[in-house]
Each structure stands twice: as C-alpha cells, then as structure tokens.
PDB file of C-alpha atoms in Angstrom:
ATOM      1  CA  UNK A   1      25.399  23.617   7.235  1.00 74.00           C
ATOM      2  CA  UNK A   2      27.646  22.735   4.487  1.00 77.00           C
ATOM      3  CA  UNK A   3      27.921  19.141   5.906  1.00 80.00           C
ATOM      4  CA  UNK A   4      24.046  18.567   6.084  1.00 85.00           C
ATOM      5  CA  UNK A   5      23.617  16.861   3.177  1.00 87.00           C
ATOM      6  CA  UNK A   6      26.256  14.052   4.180  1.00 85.00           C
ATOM      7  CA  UNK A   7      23.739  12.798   6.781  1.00 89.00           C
ATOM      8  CA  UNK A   8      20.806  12.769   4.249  1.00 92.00           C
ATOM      9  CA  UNK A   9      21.494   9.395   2.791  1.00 93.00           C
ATOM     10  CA  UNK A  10      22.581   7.587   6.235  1.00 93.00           C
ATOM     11  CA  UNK A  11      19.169   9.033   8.118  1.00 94.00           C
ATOM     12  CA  UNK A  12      17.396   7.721   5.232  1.00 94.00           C
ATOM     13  CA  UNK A  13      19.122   3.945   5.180  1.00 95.00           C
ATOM     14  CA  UNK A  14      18.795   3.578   8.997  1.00 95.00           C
ATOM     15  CA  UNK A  15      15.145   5.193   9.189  1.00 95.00           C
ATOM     16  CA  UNK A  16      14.149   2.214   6.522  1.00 96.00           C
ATOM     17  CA  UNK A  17      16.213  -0.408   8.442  1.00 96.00           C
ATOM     18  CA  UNK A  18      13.971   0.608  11.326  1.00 95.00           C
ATOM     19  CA  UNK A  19      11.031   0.336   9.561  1.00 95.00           C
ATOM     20  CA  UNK A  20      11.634  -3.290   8.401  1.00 96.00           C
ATOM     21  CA  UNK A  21      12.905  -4.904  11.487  1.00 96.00           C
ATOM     22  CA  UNK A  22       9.884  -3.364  13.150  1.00 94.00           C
ATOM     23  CA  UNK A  23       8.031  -5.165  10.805  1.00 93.00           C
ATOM     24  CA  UNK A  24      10.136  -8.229  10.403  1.00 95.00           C
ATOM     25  CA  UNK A  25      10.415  -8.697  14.045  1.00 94.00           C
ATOM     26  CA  UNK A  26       6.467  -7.974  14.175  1.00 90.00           C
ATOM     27  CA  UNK A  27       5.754 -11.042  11.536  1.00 91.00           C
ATOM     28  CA  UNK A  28       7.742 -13.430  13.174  1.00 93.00           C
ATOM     29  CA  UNK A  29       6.493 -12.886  16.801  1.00 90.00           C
ATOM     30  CA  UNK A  30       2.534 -12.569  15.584  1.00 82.00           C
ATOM     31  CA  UNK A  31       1.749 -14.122  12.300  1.00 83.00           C
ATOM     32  CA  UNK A  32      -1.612 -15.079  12.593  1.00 76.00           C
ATOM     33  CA  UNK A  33      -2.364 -11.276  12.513  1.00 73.00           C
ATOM     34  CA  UNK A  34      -0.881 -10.738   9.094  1.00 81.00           C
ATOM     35  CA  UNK A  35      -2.256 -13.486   7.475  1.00 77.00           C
ATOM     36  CA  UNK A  36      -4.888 -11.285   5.987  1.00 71.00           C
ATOM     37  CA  UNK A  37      -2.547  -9.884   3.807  1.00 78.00           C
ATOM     38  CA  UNK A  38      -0.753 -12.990   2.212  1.00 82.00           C
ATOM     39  CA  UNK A  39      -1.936 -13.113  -1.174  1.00 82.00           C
ATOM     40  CA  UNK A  40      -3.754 -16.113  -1.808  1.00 79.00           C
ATOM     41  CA  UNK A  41      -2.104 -17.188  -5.142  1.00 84.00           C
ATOM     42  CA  UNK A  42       1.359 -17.552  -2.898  1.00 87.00           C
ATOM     43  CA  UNK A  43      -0.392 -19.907  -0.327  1.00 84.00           C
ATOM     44  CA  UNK A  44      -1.721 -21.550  -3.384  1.00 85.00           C
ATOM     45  CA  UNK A  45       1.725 -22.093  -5.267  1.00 89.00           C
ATOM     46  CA  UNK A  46       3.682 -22.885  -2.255  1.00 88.00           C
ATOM     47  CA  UNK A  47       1.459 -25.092  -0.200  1.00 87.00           C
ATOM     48  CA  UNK A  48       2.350 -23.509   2.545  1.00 85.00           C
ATOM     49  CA  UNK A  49      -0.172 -22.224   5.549  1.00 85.00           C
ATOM     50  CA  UNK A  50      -0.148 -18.101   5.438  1.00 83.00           C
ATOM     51  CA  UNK A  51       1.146 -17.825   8.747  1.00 85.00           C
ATOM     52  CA  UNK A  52       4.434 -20.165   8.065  1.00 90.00           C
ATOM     53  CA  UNK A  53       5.284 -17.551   4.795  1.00 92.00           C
ATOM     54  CA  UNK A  54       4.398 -14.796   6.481  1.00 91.00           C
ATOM     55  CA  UNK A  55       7.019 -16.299   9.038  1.00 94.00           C
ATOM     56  CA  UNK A  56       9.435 -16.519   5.828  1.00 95.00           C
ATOM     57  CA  UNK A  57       8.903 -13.262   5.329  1.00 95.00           C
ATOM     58  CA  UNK A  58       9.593 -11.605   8.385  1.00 95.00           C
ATOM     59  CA  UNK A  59      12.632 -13.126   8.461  1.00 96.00           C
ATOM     60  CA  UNK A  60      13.192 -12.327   4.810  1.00 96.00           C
ATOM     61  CA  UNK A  61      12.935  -8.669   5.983  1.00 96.00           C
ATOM     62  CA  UNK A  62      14.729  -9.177   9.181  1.00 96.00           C
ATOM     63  CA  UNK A  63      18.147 -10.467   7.324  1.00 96.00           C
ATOM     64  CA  UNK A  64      17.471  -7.593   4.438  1.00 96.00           C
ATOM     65  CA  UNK A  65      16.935  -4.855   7.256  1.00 96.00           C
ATOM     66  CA  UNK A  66      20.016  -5.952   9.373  1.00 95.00           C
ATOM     67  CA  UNK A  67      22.551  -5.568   5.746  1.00 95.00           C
ATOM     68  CA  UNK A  68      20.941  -2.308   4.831  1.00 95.00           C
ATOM     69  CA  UNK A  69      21.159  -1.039   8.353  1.00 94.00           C
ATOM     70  CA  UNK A  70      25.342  -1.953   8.479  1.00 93.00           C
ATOM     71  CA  UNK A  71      25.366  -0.629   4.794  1.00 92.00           C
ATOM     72  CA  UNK A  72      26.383  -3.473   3.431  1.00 93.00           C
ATOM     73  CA  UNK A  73      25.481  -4.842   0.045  1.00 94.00           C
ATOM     74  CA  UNK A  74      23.526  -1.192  -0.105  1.00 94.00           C
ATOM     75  CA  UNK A  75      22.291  -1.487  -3.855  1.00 95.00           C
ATOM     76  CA  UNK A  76      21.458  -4.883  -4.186  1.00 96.00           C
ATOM     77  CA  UNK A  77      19.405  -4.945  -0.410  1.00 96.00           C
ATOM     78  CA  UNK A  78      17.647  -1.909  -1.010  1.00 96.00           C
ATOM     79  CA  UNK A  79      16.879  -3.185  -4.452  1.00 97.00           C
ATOM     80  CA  UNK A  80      15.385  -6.319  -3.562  1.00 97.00           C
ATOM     81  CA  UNK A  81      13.326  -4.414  -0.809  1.00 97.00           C
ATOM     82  CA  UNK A  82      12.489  -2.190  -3.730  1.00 97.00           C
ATOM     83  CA  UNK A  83      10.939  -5.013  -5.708  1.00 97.00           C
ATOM     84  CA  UNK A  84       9.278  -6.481  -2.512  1.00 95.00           C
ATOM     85  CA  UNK A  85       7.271  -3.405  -1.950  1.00 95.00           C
ATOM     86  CA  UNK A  86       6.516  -3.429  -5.505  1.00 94.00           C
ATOM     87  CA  UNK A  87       5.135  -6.752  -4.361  1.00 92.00           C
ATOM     88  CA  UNK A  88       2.991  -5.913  -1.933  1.00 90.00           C
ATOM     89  CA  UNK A  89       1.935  -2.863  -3.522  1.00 90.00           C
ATOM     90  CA  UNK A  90       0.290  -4.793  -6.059  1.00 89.00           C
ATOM     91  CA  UNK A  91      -1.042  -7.247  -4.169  1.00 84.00           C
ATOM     92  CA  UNK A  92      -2.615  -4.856  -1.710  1.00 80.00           C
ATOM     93  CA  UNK A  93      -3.692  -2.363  -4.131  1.00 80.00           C
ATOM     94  CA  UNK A  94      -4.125   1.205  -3.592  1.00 80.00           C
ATOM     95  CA  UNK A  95      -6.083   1.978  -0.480  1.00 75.00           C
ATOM     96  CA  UNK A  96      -4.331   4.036   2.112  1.00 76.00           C
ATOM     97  CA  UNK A  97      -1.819   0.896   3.325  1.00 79.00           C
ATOM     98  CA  UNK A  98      -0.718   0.308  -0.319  1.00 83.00           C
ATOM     99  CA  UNK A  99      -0.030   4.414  -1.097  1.00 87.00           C
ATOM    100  CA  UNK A 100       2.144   4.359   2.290  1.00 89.00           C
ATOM    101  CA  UNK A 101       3.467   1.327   0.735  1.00 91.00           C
ATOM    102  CA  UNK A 102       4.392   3.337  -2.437  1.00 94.00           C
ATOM    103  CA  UNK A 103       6.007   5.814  -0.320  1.00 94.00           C
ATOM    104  CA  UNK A 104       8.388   3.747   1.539  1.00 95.00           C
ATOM    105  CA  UNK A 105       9.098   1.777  -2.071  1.00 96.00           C
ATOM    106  CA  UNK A 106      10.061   4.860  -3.450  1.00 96.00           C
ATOM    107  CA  UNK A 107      12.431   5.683  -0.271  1.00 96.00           C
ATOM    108  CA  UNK A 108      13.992   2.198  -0.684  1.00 96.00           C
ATOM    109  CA  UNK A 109      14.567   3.263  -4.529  1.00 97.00           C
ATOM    110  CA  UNK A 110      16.496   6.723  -3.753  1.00 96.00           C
ATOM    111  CA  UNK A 111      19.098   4.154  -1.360  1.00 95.00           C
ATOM    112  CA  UNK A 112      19.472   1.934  -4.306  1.00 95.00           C
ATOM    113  CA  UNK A 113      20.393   4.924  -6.582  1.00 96.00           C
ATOM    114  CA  UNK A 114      22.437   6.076  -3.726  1.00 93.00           C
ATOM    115  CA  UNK A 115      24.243   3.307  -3.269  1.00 90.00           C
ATOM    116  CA  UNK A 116      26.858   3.214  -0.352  1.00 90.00           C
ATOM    117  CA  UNK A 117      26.999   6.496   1.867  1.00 88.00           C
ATOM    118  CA  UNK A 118      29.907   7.495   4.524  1.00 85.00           C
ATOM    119  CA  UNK A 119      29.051   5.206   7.170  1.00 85.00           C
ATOM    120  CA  UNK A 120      28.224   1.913   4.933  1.00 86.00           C
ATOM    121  CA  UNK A 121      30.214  -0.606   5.516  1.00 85.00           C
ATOM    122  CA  UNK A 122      31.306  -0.983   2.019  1.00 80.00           C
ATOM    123  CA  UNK A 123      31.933   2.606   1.300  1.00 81.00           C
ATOM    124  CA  UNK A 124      35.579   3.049  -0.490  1.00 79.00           C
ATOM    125  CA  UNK A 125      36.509   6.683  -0.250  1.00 77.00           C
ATOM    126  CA  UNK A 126      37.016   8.552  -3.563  1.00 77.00           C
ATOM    127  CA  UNK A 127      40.226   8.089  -5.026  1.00 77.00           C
ATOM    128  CA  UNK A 128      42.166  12.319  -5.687  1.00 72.00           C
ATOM    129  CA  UNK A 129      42.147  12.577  -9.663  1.00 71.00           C
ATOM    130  CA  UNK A 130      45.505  11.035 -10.988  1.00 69.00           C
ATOM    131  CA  UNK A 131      46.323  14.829 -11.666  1.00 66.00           C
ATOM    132  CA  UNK A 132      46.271  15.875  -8.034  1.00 64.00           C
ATOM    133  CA  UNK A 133      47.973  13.051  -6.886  1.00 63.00           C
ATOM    134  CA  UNK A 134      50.879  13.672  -8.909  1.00 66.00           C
ATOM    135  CA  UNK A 135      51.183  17.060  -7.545  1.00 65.00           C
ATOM    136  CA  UNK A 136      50.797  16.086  -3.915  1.00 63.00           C
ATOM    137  CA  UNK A 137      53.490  13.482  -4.946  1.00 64.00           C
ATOM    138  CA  UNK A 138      56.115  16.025  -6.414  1.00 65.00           C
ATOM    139  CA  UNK A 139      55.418  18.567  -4.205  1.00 60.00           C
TER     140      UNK A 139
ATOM    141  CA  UNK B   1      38.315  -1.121  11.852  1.00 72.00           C
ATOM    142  CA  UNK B   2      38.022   2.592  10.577  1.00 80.00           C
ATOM    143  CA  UNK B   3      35.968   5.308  12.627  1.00 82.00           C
ATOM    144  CA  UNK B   4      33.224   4.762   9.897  1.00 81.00           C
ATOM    145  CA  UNK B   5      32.644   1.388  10.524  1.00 83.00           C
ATOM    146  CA  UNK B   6      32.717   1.695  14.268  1.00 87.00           C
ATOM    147  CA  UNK B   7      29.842   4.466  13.726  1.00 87.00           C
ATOM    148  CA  UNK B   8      28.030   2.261  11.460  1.00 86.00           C
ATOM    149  CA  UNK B   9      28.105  -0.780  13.755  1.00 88.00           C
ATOM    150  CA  UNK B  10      26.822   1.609  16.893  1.00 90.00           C
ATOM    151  CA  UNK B  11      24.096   3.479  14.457  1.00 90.00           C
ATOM    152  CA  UNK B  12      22.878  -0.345  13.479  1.00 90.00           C
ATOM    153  CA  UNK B  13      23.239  -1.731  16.762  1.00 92.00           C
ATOM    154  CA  UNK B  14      20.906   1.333  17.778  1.00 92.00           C
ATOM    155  CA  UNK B  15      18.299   0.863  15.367  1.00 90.00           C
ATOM    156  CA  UNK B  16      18.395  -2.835  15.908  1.00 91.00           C
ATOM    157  CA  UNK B  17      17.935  -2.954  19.338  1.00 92.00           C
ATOM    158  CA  UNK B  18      15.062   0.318  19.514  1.00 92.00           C
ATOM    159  CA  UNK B  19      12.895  -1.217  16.269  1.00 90.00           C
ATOM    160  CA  UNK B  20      13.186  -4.738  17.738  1.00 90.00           C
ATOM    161  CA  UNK B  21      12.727  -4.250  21.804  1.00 92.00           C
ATOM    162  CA  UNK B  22       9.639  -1.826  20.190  1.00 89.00           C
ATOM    163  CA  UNK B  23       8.487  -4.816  18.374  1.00 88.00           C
ATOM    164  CA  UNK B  24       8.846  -7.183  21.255  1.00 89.00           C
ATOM    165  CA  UNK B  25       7.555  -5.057  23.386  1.00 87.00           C
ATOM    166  CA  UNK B  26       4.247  -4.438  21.536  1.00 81.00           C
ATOM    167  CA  UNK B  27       3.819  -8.524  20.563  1.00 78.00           C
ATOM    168  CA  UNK B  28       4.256  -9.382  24.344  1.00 75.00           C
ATOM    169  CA  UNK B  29       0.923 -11.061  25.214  1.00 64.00           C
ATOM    170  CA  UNK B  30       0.108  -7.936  28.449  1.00 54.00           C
ATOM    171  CA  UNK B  31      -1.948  -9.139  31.509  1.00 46.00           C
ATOM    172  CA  UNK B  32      -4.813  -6.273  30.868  1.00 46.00           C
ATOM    173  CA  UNK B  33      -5.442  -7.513  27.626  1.00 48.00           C
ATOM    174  CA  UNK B  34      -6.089 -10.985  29.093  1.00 47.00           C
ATOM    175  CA  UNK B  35      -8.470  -9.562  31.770  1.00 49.00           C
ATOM    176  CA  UNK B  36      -9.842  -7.401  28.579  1.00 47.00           C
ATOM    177  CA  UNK B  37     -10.381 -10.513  27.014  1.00 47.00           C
ATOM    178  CA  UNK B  38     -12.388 -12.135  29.995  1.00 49.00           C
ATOM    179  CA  UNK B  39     -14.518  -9.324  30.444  1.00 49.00           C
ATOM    180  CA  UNK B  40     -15.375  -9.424  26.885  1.00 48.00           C
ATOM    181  CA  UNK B  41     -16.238 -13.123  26.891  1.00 48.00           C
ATOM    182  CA  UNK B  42     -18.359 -12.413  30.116  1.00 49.00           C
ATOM    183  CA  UNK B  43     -20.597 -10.021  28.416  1.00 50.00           C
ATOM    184  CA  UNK B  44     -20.568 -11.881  25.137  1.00 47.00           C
ATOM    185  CA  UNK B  45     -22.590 -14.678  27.526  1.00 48.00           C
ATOM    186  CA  UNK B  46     -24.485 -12.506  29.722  1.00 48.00           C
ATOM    187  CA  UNK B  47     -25.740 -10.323  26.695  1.00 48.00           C
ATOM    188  CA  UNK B  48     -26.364 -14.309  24.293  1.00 44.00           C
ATOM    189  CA  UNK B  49     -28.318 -14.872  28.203  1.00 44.00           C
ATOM    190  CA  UNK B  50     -30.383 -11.890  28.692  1.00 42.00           C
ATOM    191  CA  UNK B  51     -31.294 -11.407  24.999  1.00 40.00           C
ATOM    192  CA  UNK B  52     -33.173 -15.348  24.573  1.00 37.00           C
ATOM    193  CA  UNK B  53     -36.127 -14.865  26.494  1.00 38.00           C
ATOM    194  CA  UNK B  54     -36.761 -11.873  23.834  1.00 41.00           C
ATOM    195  CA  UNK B  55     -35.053 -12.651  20.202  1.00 46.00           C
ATOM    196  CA  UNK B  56     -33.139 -15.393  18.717  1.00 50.00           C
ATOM    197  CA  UNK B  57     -29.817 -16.254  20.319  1.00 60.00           C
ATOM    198  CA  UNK B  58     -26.642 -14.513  18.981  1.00 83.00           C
ATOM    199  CA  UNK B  59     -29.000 -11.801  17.250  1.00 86.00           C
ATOM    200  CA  UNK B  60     -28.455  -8.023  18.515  1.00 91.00           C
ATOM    201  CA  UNK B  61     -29.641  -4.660  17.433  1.00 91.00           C
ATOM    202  CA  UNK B  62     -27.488  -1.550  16.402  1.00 90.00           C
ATOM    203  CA  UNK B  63     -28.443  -0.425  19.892  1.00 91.00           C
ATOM    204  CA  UNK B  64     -26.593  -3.561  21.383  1.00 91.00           C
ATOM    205  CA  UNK B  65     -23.706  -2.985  19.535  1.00 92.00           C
ATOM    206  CA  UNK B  66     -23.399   0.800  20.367  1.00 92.00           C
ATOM    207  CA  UNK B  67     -23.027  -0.287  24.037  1.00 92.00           C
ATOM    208  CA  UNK B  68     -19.916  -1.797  22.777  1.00 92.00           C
ATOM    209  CA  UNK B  69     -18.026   1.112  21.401  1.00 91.00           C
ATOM    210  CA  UNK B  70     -14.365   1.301  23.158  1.00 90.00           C
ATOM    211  CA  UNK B  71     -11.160  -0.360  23.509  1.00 89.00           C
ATOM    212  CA  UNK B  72     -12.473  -2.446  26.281  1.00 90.00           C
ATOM    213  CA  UNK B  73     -15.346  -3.975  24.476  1.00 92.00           C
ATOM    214  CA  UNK B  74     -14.999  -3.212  20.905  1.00 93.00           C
ATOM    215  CA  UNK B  75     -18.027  -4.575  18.407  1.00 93.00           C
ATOM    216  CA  UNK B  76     -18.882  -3.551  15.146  1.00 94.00           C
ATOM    217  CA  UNK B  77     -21.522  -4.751  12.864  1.00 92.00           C
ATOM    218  CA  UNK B  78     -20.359  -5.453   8.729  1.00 92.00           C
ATOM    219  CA  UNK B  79     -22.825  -6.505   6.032  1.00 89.00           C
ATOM    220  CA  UNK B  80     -25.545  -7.889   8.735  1.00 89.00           C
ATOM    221  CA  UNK B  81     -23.328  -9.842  11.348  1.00 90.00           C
ATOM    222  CA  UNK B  82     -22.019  -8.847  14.076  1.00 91.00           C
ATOM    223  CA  UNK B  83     -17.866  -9.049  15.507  1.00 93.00           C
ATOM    224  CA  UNK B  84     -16.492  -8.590  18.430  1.00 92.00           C
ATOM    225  CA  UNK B  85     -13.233  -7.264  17.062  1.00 92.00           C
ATOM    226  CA  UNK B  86     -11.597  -5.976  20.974  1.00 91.00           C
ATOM    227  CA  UNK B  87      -8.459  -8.533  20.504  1.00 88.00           C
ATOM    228  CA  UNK B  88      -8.038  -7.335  16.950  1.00 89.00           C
ATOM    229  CA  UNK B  89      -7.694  -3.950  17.886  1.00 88.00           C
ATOM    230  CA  UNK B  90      -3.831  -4.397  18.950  1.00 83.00           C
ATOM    231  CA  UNK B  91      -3.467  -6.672  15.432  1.00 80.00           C
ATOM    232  CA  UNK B  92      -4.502  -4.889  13.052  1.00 83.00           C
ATOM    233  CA  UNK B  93      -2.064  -4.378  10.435  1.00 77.00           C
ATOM    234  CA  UNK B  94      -3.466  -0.999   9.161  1.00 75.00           C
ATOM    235  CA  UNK B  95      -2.901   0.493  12.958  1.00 77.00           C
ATOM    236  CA  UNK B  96      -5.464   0.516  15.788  1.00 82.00           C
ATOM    237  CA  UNK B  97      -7.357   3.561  14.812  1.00 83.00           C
ATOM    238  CA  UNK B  98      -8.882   1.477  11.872  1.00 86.00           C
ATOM    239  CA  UNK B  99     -10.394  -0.716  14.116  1.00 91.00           C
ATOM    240  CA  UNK B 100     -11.790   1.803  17.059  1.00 90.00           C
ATOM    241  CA  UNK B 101     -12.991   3.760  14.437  1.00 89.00           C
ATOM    242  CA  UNK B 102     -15.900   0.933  13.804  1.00 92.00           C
ATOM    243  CA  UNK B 103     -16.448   0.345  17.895  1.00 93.00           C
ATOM    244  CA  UNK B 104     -20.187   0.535  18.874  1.00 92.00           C
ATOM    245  CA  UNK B 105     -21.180   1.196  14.467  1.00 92.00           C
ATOM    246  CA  UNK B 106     -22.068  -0.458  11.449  1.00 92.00           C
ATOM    247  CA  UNK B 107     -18.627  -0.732   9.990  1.00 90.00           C
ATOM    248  CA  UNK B 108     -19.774  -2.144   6.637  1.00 89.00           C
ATOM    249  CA  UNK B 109     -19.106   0.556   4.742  1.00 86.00           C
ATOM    250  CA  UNK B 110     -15.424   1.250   5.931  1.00 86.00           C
ATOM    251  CA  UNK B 111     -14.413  -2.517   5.741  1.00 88.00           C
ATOM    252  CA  UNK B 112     -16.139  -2.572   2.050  1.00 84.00           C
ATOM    253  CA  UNK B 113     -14.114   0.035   1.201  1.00 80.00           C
ATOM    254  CA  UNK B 114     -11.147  -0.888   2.616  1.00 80.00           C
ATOM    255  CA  UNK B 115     -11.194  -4.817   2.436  1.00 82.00           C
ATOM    256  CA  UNK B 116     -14.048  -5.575  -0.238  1.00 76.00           C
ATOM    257  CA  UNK B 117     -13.404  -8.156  -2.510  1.00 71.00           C
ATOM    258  CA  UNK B 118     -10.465  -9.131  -0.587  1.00 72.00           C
ATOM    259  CA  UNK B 119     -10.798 -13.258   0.576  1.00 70.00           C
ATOM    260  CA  UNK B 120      -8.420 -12.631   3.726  1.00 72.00           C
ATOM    261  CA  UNK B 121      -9.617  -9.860   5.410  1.00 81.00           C
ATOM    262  CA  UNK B 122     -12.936 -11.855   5.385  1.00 82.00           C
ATOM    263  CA  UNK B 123     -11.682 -14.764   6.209  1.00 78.00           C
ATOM    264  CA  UNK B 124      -9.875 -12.759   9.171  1.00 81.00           C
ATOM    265  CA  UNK B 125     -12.973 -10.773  10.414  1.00 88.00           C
ATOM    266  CA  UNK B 126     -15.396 -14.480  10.463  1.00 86.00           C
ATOM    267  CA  UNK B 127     -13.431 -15.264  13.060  1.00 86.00           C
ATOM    268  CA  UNK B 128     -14.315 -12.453  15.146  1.00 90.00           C
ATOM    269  CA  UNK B 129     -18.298 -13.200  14.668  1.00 89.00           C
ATOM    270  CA  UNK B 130     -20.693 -13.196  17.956  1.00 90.00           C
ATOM    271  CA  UNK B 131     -23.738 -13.183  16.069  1.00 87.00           C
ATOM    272  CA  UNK B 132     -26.245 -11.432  12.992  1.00 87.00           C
ATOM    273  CA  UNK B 133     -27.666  -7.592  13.057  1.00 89.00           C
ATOM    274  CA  UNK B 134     -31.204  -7.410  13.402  1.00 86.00           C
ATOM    275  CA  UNK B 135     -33.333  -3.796  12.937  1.00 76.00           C
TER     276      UNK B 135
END
C-alpha cells in the first residue's frame, strides 16, 4: 500500500497521453467533422481552410501526446497542453464539452506541477543528502 | 538503458498503439454505414416522391420526422428545417448520444442550447438539410 502513491502520477501522464492521441489521431484521420469547433477568428488570421488547422492540430497533439507519454520534456509538454485547453476552453465556452474540457486542463496542470515521475524518461533519481553520503562513505 | 526507461518505452508503446488502433479503428469508413447511407438517401427520395402530390417538395411534418427516429435513419427538425443528421451521428464531436438524442424530434431547443450563437455548428448542421418543418 505504501507504494500506491508512486503510480499516481505515471497513471495520470499515460491516461492523458491516451486521451490526446485519441484525439490527435481522430483530427487527422476525419477533419471535416471537427471543423465546427475551429474558432473562426483562427481561420480568419491564418487563411487557412478549418479542416487543414484542425489537421495542424491533431498533429500538434499527436507530437505533444507521444513526449508526455515517454515522459519526456514532462513540464514544458504538459504545460503547453495546459494552455491549449485553456484555448479551447475559451473558445468553446462552458457547456458540458468545455467543463470536461476544464477537467482534463486541470489534470494536465497537476503533471506540470508534478513534473517528471519514476518512469519519465528524464527522471534523475534523488541525490542521498551530502550528510548521508559521507557516512555511507566512511563507514 | 535503465529498467525505468524500458518500462516507460513499453507503457508508451501501449498507450500508443491502444489510443491510436482505437482511433483508426473508429475513423475507418465501415461497409454498414455505407449501406446506412443508401438506405437513407432512398427514403430521402421516396418520402421528397410520395409527399408532392400533397405539399410542397422537401416540406415534412413532425409526424414525418418521428418516423425517422434511430441510428438507421436519424432526422431531427431545428428552428423550422429539417436534417437528416444519420452520418453525423458517428462525427459528432460531443459523442453520439448528442445526436440520437434529437432522432425522430424537434431538436431546436437542445442545439440552441448547446450550439446557439455559434457560426460553425450552423454552418455544420446546413449541410445536413433535407427540407423545412411544416405544422
């Protein structure tokens, strides 16, 4: 039981990675069906048609999905996923996709605080305090 | 490579491969909802044929449009037209219970609620139009 909370974090990185290459993948195979939700001030600023940045964006989320599921870059992935729900949050508003939307933003925000867990690729195991290593050393 | 990243590249692979093949799975164009779609354009033109000699073409009643309330032949009327919205039922973002919800009803209400003011989800739903409501 003690070791519980160790797998709290890495459930919670890979259960998000899930959820974006579902959606990622999703985007990119069928974007005509989430053109609806490309803001219209984007298609205006870019010139592009919705379904090529909705495209964009599934690969956007793809690529951001694929880091956060190896654990690597943690903070700075789930951080920019963090600030793309924000995103789409605002542009959807709060009907019952955009307070799901607040829920999984506020998921992404605990793995940014987080940072890297045991299984991240970037994870450096804590160094002994300089006290203990002294005695391990002596001893 | 340390046990940790071999466990992390497995775990990832997992996900990877279960999210995506889900993903792929669920975008692959399936041959029932081809024949779905026939059917649907069938009755579209048998109902546009049978309902001329009475009213005006591409006009149907509530009672039309309750005939129409299942995944097979999904139609919904919004703000006085009416949408046959059986292909959309697979797309829609929000998940498919949104859309069967509105089968064989007048869906205006939901959709306002959900959608109004919105310029895409209009946009989106024009191009499932078949025709106006008439009392």
């Amino acid at each position: 039981m003690k070791r519980l909370p160790f797998f709290a974090p890495i459930i919670l990185r890979l259960g998000f990675s899930a959820v974006f290459v579902w959606f990622g993948t999703t985007q990119i195979l069928d974007p005509i069906a989430w053109t609806s939700y490309m803001p219209d001030f984007i298609v205006h600023i870019t010139g592009l048609a919705a379904s090529t940045l909705v495209v964009w964006n599934g690969i956007f989320e793809v690529t951001m999905a694929v880091l956060l599921v190896f654990g690597i870059w943690v903070r700075p992935v789930a951080a920019l996923l963090f600030l793309h729900m924000c995103g789409i949050v605002a542009s959807v508003g709060l009907d019952s996709i955009g307070v799901r939307d607040i829920a999984i933003a506020t998921g992404l925000l605990a793995i940014t605080l987080y940072g890297n867990d045991i299984i991240s690729w970037h994870y450096i195991p804590p160094t002994p305090p300089e006290s203990l290593t002294s005695k391990i050393i002596t001893s | 490579m340390t046990i940790n990243k071999k466990i992390s590249l497995a775990l990832g692979i997992i996900v990877i491969v279960v999210a995506g093949g889900t993903a792929i799975i669920q975008n692959m164009p399936s041959k029932q909802n081809s024949q779905i779609a026939s059917v649907t354009t069938n009755q579209v033109t048998t109902n546009a044929t049978t309902t001329t000699s009475t009213v005006a073409p591409d006009t149907y009643t509530l009672a039309d449009i309750a005939t129409h309330n299942n995944s097979s032949s999904c139609w919904t009327a919004i703000n006085g037209s009416v949408y046959d919205v059986t292909t959309w039922i697979n797309q829609h973002p929000g998940g498919q219970q949104a859309i069967l919800s509105l089968c064989g009803t007048d869906g205006s209400a939901a959709f306002n609620g959900q959608h109004g003011g919105q310029s895409r989800p209009a946009s989106e739903l024009a191009t499932f139009k078949i025709g106006t409501l008439v009392q």
